[in-house]
Tab-separated table of C-alpha atoms and ligand atoms in Angstrom:
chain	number	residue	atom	x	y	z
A	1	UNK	CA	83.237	115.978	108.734
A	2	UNK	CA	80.785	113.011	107.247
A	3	UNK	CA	80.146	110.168	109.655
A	4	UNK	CA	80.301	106.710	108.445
A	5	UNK	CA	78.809	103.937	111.099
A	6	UNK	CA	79.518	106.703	113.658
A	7	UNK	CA	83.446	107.098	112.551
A	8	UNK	CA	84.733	109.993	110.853
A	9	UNK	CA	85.796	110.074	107.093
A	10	UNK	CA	88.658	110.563	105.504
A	11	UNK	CA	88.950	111.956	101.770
A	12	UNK	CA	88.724	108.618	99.855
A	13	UNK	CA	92.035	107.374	97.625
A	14	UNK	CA	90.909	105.190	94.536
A	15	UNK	CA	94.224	104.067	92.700
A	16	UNK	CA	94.262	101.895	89.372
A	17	UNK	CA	96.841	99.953	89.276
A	18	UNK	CA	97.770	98.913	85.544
A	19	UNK	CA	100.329	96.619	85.892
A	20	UNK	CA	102.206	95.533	82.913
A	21	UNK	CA	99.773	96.808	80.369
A	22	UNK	CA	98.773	98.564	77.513
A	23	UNK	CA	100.970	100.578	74.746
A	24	UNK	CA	101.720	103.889	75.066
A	25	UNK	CA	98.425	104.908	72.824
A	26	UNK	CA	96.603	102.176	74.815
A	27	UNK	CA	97.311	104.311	78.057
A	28	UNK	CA	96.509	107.543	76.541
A	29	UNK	CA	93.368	106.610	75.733
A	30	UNK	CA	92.798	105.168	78.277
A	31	UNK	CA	93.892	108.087	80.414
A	32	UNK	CA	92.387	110.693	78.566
A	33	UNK	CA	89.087	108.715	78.358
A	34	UNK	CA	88.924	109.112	82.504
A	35	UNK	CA	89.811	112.699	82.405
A	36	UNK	CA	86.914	113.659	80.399
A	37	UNK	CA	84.739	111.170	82.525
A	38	UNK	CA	86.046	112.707	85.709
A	39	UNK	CA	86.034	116.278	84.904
A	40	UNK	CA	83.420	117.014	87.461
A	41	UNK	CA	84.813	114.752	89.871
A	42	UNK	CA	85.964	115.735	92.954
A	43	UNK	CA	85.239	113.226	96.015
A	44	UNK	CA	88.342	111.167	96.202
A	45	UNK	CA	91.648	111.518	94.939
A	46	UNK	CA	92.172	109.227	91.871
A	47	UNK	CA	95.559	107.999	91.429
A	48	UNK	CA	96.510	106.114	87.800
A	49	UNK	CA	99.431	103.750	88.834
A	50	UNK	CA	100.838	103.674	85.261
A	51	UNK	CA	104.017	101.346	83.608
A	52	UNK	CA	107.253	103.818	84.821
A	53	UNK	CA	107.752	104.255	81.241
A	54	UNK	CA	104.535	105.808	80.574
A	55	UNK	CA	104.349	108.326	83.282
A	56	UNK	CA	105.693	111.280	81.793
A	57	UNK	CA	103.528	110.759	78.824
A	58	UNK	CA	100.378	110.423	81.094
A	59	UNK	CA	101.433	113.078	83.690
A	60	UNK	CA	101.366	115.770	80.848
A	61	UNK	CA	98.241	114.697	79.619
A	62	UNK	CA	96.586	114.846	82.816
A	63	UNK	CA	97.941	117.934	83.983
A	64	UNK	CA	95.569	120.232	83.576
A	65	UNK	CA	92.877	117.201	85.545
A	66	UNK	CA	92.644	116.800	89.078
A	67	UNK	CA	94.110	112.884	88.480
A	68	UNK	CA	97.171	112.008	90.160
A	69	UNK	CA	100.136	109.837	88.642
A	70	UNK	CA	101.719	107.176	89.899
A	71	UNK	CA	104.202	104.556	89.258
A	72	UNK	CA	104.384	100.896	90.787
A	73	UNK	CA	107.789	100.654	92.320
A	74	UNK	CA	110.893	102.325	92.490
A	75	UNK	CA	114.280	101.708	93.832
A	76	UNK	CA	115.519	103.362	96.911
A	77	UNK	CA	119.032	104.784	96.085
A	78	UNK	CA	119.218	108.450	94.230
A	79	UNK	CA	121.210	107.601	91.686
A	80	UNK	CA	124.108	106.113	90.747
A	81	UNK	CA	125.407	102.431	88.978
A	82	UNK	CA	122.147	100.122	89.779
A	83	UNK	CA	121.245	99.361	86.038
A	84	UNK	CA	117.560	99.477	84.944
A	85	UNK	CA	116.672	100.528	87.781
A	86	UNK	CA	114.208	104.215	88.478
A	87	UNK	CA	114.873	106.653	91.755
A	88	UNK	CA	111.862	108.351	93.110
A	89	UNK	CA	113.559	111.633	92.105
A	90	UNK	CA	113.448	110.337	88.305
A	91	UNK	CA	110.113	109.990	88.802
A	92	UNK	CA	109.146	113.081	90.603
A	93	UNK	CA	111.095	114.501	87.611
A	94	UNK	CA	108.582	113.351	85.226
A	95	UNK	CA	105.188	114.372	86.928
A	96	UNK	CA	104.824	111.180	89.154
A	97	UNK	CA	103.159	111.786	92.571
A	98	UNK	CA	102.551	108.535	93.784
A	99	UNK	CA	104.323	105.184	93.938
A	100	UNK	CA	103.050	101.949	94.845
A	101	UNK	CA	105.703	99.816	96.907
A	102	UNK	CA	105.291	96.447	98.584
A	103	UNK	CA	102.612	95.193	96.205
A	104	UNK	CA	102.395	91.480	96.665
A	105	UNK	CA	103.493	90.669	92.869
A	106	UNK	CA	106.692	92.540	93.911
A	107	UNK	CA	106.806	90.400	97.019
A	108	UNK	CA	105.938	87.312	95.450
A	109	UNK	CA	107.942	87.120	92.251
A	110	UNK	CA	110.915	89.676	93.106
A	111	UNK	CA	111.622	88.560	96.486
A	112	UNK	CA	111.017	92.052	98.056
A	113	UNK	CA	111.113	91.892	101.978
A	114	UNK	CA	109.824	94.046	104.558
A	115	UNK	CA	113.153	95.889	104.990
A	116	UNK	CA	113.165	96.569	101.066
A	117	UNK	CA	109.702	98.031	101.464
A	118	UNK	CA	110.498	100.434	103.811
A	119	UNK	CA	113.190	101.822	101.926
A	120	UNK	CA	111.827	102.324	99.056
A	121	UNK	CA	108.631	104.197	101.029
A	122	UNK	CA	111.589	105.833	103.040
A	123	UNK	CA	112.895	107.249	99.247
A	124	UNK	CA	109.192	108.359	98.103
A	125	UNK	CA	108.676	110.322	100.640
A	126	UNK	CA	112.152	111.774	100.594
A	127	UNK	CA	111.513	112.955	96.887
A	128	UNK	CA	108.235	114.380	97.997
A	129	UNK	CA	106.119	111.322	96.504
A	130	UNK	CA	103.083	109.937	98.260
A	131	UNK	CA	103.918	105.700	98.903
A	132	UNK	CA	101.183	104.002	98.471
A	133	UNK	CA	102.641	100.686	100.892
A	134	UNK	CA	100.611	97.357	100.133
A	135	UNK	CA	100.548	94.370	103.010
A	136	UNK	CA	98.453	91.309	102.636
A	137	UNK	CA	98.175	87.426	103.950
A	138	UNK	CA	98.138	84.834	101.107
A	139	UNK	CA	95.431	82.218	101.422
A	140	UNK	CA	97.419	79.804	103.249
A	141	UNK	CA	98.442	81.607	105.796
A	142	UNK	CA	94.702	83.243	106.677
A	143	UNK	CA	93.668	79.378	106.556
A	144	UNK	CA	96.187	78.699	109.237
A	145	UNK	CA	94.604	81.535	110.752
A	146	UNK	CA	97.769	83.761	110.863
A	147	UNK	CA	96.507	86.577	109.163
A	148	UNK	CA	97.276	88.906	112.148
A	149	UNK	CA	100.768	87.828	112.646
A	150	UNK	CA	101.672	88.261	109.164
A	151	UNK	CA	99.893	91.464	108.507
A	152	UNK	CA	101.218	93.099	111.979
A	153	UNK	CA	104.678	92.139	111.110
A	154	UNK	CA	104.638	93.672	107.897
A	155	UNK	CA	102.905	97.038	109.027
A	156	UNK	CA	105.525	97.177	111.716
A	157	UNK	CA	108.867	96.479	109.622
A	158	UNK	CA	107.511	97.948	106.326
A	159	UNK	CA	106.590	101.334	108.540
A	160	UNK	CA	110.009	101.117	110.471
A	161	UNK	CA	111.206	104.426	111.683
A	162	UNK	CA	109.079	106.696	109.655
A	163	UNK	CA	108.370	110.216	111.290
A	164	UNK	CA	104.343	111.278	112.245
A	165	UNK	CA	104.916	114.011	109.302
A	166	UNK	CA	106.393	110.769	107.032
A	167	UNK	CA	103.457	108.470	108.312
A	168	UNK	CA	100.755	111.261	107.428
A	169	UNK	CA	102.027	111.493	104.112
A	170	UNK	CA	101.583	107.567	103.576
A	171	UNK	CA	98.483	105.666	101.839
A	172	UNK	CA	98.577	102.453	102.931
A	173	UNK	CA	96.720	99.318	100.971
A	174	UNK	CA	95.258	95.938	102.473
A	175	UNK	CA	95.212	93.788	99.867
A	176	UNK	CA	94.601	89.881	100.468
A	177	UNK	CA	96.824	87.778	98.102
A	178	UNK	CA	94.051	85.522	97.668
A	179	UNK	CA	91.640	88.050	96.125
A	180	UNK	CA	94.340	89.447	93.903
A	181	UNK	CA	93.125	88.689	90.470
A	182	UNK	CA	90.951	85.868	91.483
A	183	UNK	CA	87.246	87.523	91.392
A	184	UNK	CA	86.888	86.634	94.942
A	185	UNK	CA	86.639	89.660	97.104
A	186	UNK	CA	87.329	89.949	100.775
A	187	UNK	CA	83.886	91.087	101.916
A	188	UNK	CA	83.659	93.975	103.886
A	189	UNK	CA	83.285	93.129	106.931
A	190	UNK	CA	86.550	90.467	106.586
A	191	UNK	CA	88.353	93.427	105.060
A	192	UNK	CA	87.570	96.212	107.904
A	193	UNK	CA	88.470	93.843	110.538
A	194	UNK	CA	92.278	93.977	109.009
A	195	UNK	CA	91.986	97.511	108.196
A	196	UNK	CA	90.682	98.107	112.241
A	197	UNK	CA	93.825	95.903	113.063
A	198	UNK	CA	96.157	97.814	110.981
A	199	UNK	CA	94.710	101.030	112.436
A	200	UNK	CA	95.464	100.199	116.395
A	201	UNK	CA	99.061	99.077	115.078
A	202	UNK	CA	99.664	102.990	113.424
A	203	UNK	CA	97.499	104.128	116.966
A	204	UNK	CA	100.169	102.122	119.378
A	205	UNK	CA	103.293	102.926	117.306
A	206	UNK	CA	102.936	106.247	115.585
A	207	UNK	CA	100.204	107.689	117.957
A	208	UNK	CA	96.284	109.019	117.920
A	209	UNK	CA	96.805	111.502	114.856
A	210	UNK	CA	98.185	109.263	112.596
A	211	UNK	CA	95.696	106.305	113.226
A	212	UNK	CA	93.008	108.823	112.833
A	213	UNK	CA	94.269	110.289	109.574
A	214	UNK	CA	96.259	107.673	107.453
A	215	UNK	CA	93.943	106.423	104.941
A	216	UNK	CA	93.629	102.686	104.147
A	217	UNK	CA	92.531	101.317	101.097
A	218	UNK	CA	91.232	97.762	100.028
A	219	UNK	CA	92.742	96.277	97.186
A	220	UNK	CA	91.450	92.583	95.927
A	221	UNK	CA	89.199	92.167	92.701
A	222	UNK	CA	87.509	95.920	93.541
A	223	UNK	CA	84.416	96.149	90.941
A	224	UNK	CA	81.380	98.009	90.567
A	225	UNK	CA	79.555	95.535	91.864
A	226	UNK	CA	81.387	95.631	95.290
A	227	UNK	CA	83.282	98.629	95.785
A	228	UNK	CA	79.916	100.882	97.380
A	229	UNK	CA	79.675	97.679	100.322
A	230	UNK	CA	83.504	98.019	101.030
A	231	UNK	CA	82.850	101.733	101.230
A	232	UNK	CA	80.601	101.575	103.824
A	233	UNK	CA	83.310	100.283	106.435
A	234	UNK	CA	84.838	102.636	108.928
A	235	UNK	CA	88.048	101.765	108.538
A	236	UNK	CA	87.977	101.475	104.179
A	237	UNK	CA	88.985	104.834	103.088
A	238	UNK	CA	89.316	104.084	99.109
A	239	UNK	CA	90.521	100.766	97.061
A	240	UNK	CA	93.687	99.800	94.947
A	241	UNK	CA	92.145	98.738	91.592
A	242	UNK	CA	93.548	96.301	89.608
A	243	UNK	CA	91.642	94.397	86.800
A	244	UNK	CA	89.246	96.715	86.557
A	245	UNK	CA	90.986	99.882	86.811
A	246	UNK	CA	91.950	99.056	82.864
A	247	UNK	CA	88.602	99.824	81.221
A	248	UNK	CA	87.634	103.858	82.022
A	249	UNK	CA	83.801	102.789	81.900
A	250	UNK	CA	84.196	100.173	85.014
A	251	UNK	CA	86.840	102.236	86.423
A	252	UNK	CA	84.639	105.531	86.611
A	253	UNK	CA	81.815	103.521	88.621
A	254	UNK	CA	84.123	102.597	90.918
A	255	UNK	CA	85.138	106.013	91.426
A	256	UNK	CA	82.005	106.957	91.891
A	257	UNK	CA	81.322	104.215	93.900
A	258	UNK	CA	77.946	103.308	92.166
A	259	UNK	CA	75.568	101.005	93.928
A	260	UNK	CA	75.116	98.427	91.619
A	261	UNK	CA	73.857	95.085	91.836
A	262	UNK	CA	76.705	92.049	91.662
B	301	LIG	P1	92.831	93.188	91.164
B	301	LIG	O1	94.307	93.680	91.580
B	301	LIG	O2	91.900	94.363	91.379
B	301	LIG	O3	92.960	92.798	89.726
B	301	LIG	O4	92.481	92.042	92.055
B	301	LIG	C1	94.498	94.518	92.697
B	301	LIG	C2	95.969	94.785	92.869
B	301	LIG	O5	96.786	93.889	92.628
B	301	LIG	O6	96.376	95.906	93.259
């Protein structure tokens, strides 16, 4: 096993998270473009967080790659009357693998709470899809200095009653509201100081194997430019790309995790 400022290393998670973008030719390109970028790739495990509606389409194209699919939220029932709404087993049944839940847009503009968040991850991992659970302090509440609080609370209620086995099979993603979309990035050592936090949380609650294994990605304006100092930290074990995850060129490099400079 690598070392990394004396800590061990985990396999590396980058996930791009699309959003609401792009046609359905937009993402094939755009999908097929990384495949043939990434064909020799094999140091992380990329993840393309693609519109539900596109992930069959993308899943078969990529299926012969060693990309992962994934959607960006789901809703934690099997089945049944909840119109317009997607299970995890739907999307297992079209190729998905991954699903983001918790992101802060969810929080934000669809009210989701901590308790929603946790069953929805509880549902992922029931279908046999990886979560990929996002918790992050907006900018007014790191100003008040309650970054801690927040974050704690939501690793604890979001994580609520989730088996070692469960917890191993969990990504989870620290991503700042405040450097969502903004261009300003958390710098690394502000971001592994959360990620250590989060870490001694899984550690107390969940025990020594989990905190040592669950991988933690940074999410927050990740670019070339930035992504190879985040990578550096202990406790950053891969980044949830936004922005730049929607352009294969910039998204290769920070798979790759070029050195660049800003
Ligand atoms: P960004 O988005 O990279 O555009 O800041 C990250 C995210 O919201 O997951």
């Amino acid at each position: 096993m690598r070392e990394k400022k004396g800590r061990k290393v985990r396999r590396p998670v980058i996930a791009g998270n699309w959003k609401m973008n792009k046609s359905l030719a937009e993402a094939e390109e755009l999908a097929s473009g990384l495949k043939e970028r990434l064909k020799d790739f094999d140091d992380a495990d990329v993840v393309l967080c693609v519109p539900s509606l596109y992930v069959e389409s993308v899943a078969n194209l990529l299926s012969d790659s060693r990309i992962g699919v994934g959607a960006q939220n789901l809703y934690w029932e099997e089945k049944g009357a909840f119109t317009g709404e997607i299970s995890a087993t739907m999307l297992k049944s079209v190729g998905c693998e991954y699903v983001i839940v918790g992101h802060s847009e969810r929080r934000q503009y669809f009210r989701e709470t901590n308790q929603d968040v946790n069953r929805k991850a509880k549902a992922a991992l029931t279908a046999g899809l990886t979560p990929i659970l996002c918790v992050g302090e907006v900018l007014r509440e790191r100003e008040d200095g309650r970054t801690e609080d927040v974050v704690s609370k939501q690793v604890v209620e979001s994580l609520e009653g989730m088996t070692e086995e469960e917890m191993l099979s969990t990504v989870i993603a620290y991503e700042p509201v405040w450097a969502i979309g903004t261009g300003k990035t958390a710098t690394p050592e502000q971001a592994n100081e959360v990620h250590e936090l989060i870490r001694k949380l899984l550690a107390q609650r969940h025990g020594a194997e989990v905190a040592e294994n669950v991988r933690i990605l940074y999410g927050g304006s990740v670019k070339p430019g930035n992504v190879y100092g985040l990578m550096q930290e202990p406790d950053i074990d891969g980044g949830l790309v936004g922005g730049a995850s929607l352009d294969a060129g910039s998204f290769e490099k920070i798979v790759r995790f070029e050195r660049q400079g800003p």
